[in-house]
PDB file of C-alpha atoms in Angstrom:
ATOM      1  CA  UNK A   1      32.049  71.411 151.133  1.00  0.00           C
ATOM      2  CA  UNK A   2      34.787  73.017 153.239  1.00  0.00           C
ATOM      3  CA  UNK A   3      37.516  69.980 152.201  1.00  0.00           C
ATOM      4  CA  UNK A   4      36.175  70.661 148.923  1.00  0.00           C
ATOM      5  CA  UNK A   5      36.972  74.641 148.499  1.00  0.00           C
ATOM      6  CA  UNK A   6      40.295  73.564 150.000  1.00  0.00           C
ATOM      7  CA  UNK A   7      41.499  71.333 147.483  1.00  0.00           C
ATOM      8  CA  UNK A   8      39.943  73.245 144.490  1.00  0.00           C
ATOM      9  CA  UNK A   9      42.360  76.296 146.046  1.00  0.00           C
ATOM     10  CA  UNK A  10      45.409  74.037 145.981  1.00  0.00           C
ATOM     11  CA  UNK A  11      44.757  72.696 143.013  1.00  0.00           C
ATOM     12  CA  UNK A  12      44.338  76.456 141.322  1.00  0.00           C
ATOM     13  CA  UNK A  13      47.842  76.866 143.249  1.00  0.00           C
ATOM     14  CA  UNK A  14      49.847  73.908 141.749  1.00  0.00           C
ATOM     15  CA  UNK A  15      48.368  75.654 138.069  1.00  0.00           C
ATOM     16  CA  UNK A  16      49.409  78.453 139.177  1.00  0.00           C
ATOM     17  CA  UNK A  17      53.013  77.548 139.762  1.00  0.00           C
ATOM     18  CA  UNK A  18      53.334  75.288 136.755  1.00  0.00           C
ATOM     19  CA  UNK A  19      52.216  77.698 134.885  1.00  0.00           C
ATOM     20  CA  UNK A  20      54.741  80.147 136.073  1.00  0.00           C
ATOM     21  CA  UNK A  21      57.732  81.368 134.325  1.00  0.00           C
ATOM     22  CA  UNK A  22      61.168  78.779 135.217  1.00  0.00           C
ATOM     23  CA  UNK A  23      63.948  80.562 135.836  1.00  0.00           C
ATOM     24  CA  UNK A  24      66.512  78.453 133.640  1.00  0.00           C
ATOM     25  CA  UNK A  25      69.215  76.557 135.561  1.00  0.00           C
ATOM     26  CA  UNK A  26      72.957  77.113 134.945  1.00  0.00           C
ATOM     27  CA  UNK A  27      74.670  73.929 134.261  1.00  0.00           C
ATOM     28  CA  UNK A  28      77.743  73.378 137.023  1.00  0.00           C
ATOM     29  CA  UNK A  29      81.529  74.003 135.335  1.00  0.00           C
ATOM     30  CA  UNK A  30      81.056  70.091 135.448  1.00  0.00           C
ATOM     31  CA  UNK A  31      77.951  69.922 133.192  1.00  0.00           C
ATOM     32  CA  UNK A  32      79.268  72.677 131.078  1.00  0.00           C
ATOM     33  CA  UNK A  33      81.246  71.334 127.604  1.00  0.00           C
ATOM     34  CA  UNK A  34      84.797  71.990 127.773  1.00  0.00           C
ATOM     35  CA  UNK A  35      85.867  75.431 125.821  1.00  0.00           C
ATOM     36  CA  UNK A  36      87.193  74.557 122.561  1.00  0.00           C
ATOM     37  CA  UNK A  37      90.170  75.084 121.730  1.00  0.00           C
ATOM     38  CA  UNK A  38      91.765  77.618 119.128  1.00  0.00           C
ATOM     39  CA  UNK A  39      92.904  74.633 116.725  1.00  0.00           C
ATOM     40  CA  UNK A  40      89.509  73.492 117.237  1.00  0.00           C
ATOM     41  CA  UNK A  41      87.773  76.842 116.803  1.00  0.00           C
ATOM     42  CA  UNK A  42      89.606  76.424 113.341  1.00  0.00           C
ATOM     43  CA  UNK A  43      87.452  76.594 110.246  1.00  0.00           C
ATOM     44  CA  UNK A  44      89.168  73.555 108.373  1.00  0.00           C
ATOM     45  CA  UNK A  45      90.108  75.848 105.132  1.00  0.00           C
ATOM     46  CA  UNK A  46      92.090  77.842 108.066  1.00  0.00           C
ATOM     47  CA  UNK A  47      93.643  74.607 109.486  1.00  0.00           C
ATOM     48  CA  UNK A  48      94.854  73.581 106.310  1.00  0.00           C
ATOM     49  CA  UNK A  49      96.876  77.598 105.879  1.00  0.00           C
ATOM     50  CA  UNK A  50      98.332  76.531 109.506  1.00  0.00           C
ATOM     51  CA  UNK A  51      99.298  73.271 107.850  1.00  0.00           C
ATOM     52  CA  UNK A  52     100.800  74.552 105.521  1.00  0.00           C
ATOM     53  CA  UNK A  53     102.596  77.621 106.343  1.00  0.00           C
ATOM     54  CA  UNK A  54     103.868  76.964 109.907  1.00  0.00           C
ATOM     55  CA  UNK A  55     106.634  74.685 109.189  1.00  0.00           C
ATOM     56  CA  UNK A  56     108.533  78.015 106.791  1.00  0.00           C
ATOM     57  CA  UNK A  57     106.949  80.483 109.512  1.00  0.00           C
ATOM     58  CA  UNK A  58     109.720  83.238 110.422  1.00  0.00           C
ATOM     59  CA  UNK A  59     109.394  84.462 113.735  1.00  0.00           C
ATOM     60  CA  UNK A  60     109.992  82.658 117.098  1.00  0.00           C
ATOM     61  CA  UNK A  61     107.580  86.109 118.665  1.00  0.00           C
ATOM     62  CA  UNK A  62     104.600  87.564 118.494  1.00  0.00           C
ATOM     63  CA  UNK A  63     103.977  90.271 115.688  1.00  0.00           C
ATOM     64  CA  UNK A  64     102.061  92.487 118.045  1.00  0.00           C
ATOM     65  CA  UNK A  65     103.962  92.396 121.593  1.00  0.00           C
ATOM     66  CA  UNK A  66     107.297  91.134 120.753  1.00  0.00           C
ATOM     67  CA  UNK A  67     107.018  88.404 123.299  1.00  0.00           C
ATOM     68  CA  UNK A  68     108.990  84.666 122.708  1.00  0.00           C
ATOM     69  CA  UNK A  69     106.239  82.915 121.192  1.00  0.00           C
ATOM     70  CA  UNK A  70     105.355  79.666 123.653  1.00  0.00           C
ATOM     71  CA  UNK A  71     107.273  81.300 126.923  1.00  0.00           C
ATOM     72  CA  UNK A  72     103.726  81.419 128.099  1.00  0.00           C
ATOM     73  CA  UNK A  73     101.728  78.912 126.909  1.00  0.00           C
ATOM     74  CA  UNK A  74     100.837  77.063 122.935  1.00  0.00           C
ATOM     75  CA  UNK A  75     100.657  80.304 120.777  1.00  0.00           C
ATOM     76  CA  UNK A  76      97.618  81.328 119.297  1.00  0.00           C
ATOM     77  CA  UNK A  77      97.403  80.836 115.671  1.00  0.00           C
ATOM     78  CA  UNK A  78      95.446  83.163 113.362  1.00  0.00           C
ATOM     79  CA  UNK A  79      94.506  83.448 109.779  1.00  0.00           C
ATOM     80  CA  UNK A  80      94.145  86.773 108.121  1.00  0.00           C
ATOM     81  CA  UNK A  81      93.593  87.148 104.065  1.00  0.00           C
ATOM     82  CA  UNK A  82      94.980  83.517 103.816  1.00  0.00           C
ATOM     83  CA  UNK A  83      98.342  84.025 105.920  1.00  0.00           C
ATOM     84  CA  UNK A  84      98.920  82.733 109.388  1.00  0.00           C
ATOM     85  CA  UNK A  85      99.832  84.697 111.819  1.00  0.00           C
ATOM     86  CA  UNK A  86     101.168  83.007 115.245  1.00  0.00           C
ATOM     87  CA  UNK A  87     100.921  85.391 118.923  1.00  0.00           C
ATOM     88  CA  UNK A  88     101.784  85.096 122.126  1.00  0.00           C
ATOM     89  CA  UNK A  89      97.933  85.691 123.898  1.00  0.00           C
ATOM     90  CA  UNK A  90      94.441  86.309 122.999  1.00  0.00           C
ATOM     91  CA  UNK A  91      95.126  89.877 123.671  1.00  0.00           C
ATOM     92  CA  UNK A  92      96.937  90.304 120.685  1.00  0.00           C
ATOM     93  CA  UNK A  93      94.046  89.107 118.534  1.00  0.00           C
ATOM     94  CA  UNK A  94      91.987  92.262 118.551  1.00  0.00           C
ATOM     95  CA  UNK A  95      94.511  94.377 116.635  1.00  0.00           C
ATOM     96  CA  UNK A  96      95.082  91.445 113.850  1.00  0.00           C
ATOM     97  CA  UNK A  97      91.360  91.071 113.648  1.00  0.00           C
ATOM     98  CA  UNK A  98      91.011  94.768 112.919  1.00  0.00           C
ATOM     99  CA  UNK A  99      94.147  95.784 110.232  1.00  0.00           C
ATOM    100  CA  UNK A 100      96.346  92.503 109.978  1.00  0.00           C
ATOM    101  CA  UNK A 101      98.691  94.385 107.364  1.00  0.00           C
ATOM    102  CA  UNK A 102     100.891  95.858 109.487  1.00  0.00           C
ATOM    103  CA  UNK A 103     101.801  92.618 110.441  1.00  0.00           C
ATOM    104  CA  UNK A 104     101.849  90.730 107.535  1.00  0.00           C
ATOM    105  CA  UNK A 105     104.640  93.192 106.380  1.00  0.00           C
ATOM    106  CA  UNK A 106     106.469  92.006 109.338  1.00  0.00           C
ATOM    107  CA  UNK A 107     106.268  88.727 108.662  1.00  0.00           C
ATOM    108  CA  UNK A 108     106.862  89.210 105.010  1.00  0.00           C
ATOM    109  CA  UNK A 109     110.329  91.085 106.146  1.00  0.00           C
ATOM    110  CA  UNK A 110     111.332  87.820 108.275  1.00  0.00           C
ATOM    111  CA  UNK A 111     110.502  85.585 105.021  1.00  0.00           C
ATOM    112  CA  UNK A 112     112.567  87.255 102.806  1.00  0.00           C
ATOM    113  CA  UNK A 113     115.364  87.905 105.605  1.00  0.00           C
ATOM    114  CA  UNK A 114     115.755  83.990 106.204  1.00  0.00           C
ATOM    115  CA  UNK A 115     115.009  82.197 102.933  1.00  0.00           C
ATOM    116  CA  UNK A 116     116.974  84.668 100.595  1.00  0.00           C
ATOM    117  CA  UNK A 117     120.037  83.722 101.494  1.00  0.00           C
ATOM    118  CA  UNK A 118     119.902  79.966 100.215  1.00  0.00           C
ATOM    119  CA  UNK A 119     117.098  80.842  97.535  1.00  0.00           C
ATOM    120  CA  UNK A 120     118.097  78.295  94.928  1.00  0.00           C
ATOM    121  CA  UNK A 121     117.070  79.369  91.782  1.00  0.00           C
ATOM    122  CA  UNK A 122     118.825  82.301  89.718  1.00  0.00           C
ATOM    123  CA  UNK A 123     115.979  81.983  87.250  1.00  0.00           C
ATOM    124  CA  UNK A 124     112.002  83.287  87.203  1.00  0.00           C
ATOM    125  CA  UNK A 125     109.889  80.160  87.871  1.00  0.00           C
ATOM    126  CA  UNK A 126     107.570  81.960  86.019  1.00  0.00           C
ATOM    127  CA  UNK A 127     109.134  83.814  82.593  1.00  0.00           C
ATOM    128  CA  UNK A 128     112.534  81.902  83.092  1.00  0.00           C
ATOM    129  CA  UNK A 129     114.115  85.123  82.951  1.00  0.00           C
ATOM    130  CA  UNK A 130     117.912  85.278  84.466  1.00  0.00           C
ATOM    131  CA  UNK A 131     116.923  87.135  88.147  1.00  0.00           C
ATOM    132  CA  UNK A 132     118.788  90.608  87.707  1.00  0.00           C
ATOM    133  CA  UNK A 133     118.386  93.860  89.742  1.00  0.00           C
ATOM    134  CA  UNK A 134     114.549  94.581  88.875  1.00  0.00           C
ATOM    135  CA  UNK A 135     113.487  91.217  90.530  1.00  0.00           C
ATOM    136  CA  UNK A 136     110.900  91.164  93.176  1.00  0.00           C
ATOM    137  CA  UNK A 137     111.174  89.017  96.406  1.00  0.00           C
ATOM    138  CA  UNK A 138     107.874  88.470  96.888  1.00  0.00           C
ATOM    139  CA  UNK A 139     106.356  86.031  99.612  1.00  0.00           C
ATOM    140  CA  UNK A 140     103.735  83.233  99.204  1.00  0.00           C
ATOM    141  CA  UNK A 141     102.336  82.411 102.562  1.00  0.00           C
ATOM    142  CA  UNK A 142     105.453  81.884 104.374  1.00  0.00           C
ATOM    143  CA  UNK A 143     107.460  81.064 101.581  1.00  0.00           C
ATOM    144  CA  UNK A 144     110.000  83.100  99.446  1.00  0.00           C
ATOM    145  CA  UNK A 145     109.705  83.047  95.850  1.00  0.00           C
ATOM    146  CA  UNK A 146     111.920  85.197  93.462  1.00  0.00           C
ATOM    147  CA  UNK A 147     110.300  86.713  89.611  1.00  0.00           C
ATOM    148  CA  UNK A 148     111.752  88.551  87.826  1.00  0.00           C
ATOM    149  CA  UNK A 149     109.837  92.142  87.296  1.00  0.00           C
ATOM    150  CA  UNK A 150     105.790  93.377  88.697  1.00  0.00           C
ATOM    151  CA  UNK A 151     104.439  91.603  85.328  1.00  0.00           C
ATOM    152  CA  UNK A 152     106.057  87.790  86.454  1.00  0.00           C
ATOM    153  CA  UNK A 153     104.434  88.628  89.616  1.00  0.00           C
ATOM    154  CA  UNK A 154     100.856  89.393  88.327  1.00  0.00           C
ATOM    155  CA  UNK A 155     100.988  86.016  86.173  1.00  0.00           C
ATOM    156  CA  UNK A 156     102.334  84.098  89.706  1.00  0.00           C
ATOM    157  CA  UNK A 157      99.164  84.827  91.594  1.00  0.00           C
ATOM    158  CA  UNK A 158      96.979  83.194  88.858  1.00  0.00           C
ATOM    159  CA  UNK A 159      98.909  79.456  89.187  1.00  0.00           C
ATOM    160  CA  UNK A 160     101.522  80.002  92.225  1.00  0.00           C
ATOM    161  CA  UNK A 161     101.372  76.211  92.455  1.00  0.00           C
ATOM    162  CA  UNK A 162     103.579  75.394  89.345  1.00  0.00           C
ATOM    163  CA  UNK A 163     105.914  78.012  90.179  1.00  0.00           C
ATOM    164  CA  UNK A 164     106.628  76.747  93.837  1.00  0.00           C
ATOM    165  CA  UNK A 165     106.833  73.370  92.334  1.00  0.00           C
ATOM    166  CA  UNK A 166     109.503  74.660  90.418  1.00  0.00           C
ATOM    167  CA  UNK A 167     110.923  76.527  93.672  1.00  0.00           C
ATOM    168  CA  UNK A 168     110.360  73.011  95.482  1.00  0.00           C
ATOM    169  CA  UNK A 169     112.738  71.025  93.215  1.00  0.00           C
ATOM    170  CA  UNK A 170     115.329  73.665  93.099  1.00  0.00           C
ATOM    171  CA  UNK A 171     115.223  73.222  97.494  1.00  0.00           C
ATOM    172  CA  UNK A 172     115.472  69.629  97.474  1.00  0.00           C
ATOM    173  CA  UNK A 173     118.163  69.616  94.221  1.00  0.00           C
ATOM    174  CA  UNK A 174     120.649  71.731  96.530  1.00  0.00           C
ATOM    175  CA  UNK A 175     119.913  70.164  99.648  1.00  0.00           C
ATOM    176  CA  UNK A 176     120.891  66.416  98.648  1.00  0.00           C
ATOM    177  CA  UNK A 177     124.774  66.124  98.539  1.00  0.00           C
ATOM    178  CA  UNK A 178     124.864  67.563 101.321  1.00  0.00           C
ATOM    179  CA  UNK A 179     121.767  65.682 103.524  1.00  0.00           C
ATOM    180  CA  UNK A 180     123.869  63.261 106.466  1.00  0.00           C
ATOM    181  CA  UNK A 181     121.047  60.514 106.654  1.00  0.00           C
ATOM    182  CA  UNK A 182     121.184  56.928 104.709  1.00  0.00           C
ATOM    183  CA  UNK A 183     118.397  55.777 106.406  1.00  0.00           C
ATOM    184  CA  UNK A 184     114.783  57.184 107.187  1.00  0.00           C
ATOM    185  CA  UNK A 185     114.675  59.645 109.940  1.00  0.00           C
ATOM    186  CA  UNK A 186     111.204  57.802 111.212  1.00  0.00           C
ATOM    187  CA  UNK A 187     111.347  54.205 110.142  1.00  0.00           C
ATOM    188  CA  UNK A 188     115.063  53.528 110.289  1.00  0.00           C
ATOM    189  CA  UNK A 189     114.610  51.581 106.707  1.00  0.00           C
ATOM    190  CA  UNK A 190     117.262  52.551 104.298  1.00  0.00           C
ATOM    191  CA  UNK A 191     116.916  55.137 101.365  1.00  0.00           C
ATOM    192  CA  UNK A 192     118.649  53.201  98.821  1.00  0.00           C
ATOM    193  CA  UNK A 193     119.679  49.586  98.449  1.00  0.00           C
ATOM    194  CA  UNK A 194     116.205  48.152  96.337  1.00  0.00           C
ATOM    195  CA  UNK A 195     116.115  49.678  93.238  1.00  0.00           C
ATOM    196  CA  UNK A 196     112.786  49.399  92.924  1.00  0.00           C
ATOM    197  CA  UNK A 197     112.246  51.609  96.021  1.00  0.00           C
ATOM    198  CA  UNK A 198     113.653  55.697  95.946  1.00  0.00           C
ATOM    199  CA  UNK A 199     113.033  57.871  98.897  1.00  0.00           C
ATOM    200  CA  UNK A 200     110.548  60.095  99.408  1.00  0.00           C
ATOM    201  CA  UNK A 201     112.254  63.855  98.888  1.00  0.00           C
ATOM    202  CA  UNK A 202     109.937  66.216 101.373  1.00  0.00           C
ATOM    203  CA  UNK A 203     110.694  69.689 102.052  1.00  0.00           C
ATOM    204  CA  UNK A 204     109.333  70.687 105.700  1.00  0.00           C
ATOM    205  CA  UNK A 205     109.169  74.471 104.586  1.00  0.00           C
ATOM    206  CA  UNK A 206     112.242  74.988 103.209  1.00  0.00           C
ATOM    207  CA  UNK A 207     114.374  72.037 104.729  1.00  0.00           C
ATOM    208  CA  UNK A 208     114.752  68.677 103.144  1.00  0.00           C
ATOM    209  CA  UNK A 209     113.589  65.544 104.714  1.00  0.00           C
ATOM    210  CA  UNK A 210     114.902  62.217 103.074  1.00  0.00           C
ATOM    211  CA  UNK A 211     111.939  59.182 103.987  1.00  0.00           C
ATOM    212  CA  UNK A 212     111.414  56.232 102.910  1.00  0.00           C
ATOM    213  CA  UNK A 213     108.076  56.249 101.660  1.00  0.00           C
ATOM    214  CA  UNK A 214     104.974  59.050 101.720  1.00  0.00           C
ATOM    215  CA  UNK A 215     103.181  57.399 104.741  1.00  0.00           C
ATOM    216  CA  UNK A 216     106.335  58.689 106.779  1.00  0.00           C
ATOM    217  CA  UNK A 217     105.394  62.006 106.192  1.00  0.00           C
ATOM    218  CA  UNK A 218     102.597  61.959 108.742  1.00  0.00           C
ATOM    219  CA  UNK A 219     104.946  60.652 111.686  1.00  0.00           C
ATOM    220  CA  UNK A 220     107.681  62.665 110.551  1.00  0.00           C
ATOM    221  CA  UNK A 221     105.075  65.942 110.828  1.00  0.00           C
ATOM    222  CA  UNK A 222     104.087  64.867 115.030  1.00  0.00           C
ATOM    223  CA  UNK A 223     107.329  65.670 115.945  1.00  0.00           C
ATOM    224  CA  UNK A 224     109.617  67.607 113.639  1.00  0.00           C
ATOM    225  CA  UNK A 225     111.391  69.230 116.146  1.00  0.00           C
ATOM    226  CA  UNK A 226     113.026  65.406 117.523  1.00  0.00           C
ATOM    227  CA  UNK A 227     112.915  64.476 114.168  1.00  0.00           C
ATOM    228  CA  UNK A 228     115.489  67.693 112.926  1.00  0.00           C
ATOM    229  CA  UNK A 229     117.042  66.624 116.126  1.00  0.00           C
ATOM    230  CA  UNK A 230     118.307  63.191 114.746  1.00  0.00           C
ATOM    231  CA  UNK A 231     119.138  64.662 111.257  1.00  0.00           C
ATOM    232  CA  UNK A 232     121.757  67.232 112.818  1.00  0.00           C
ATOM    233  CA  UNK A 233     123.221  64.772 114.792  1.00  0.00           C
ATOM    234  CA  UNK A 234     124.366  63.374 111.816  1.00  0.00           C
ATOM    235  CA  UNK A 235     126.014  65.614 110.163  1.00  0.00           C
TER     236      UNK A 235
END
């Protein structure tokens, strides 16, 4: 009877335990998934904006704290009311995430400041009015686009796309005669020579790129910084 009263209280204790409350066990920095990163955090509407709007983007530092964007590391890239915004370290975020306008006129500023001067068009992509002293500069991501009064600018916002198709044409049209390359800055194929072949015109913001066909365009966008590199040499 005595063996018996011993195991019934050790078996009540093993209940007891299993019973019990676990205190949950932290996985080691090994077991842990690595943090993501912020192009990863990236809702994929927002990676598209970063796409898109990086390659006209004006500054070379941070909106906030005026520090060289990448002196310290890959510079965080936000997206606020559909406009990226690039800065130099996470504690710049806060202040974008609460009022980004401030900013955005910044950026705006630097748009207008480095595209206006080789603008191409003298005509509203929109009313084809002649551009005279009422015109607005007014900027589409990261991208200049000159109409020609507050009413052309109202009608823009409802199809900017076949304006800045317009815009597009105008960029590549002045940028031709003078482009150095007769062969593709990523294959090496020639632009002309088969008729039945023309180059792929592609404007990297606001800068032509001459290629030889549209699957370029992916290569081209890995490294555009070598890629400018070889196209200046040329000249």
């Amino acid at each position: 009877m005595k063996n018996l009263s011993i195991l019934a209280i050790a078996f009540s204790s093993a209940l007891l335990v299993s019973a019990a409350p676990q205190t949950p066990v932290k996985p080691t920095a090994q077991q842990r998934a690595p943090e993501k990163t912020a192009d990863e955090k990236a809702k994929p509407a927002d990676k598209e904006v970063i796409r898109e709007q990086k390659p006209s983007y004006p500054l070379t530092t941070c909106v906030i704290s005026g520090h060289e964007l990448g002196k310290d590391g890959a510079p965080i890239e936000q997206v606020a009311n559909g406009r990226l915004i690039r800065l130099c370290c996470a504690d710049c975020v806060a202040p974008i995430t609460k009022d980004p306008s401030a900013a955005l006129r910044k950026i705006d500023e630097a748009v207008v400041a480095a595209q206006k001067p080789t603008y191409p068009l003298k005509t509203c992509p929109v009313t084809g009015e002649t551009l005279g002293a009422g015109a607005v500069d007014h900027v589409y991501g990261t991208r200049l686009v000159r109409l020609a009064n507050a009413d052309a600018v109202a009608q823009f916002t409802k199809d900017p796309k076949s304006a800045m198709v317009k815009v597009d044409k105008a960029l590549i049209d002045a940028q031709i005669a003078s482009y150095p390359l007769k062969t593709c800055v990523v294959s090496d194929e020639p632009l002309s020579g088969d008729p039945s072949m023309e180059p792929f015109d592609y404007l990297y913001g606001t800068q032509l790129v001459r290629l030889c066909c549209r699957a370029c365009v992916r290569t081209f966008e890995k490294d555009p910084a070598a890629n400018f590199k070889k196209i200046a040499a040329a000249k």
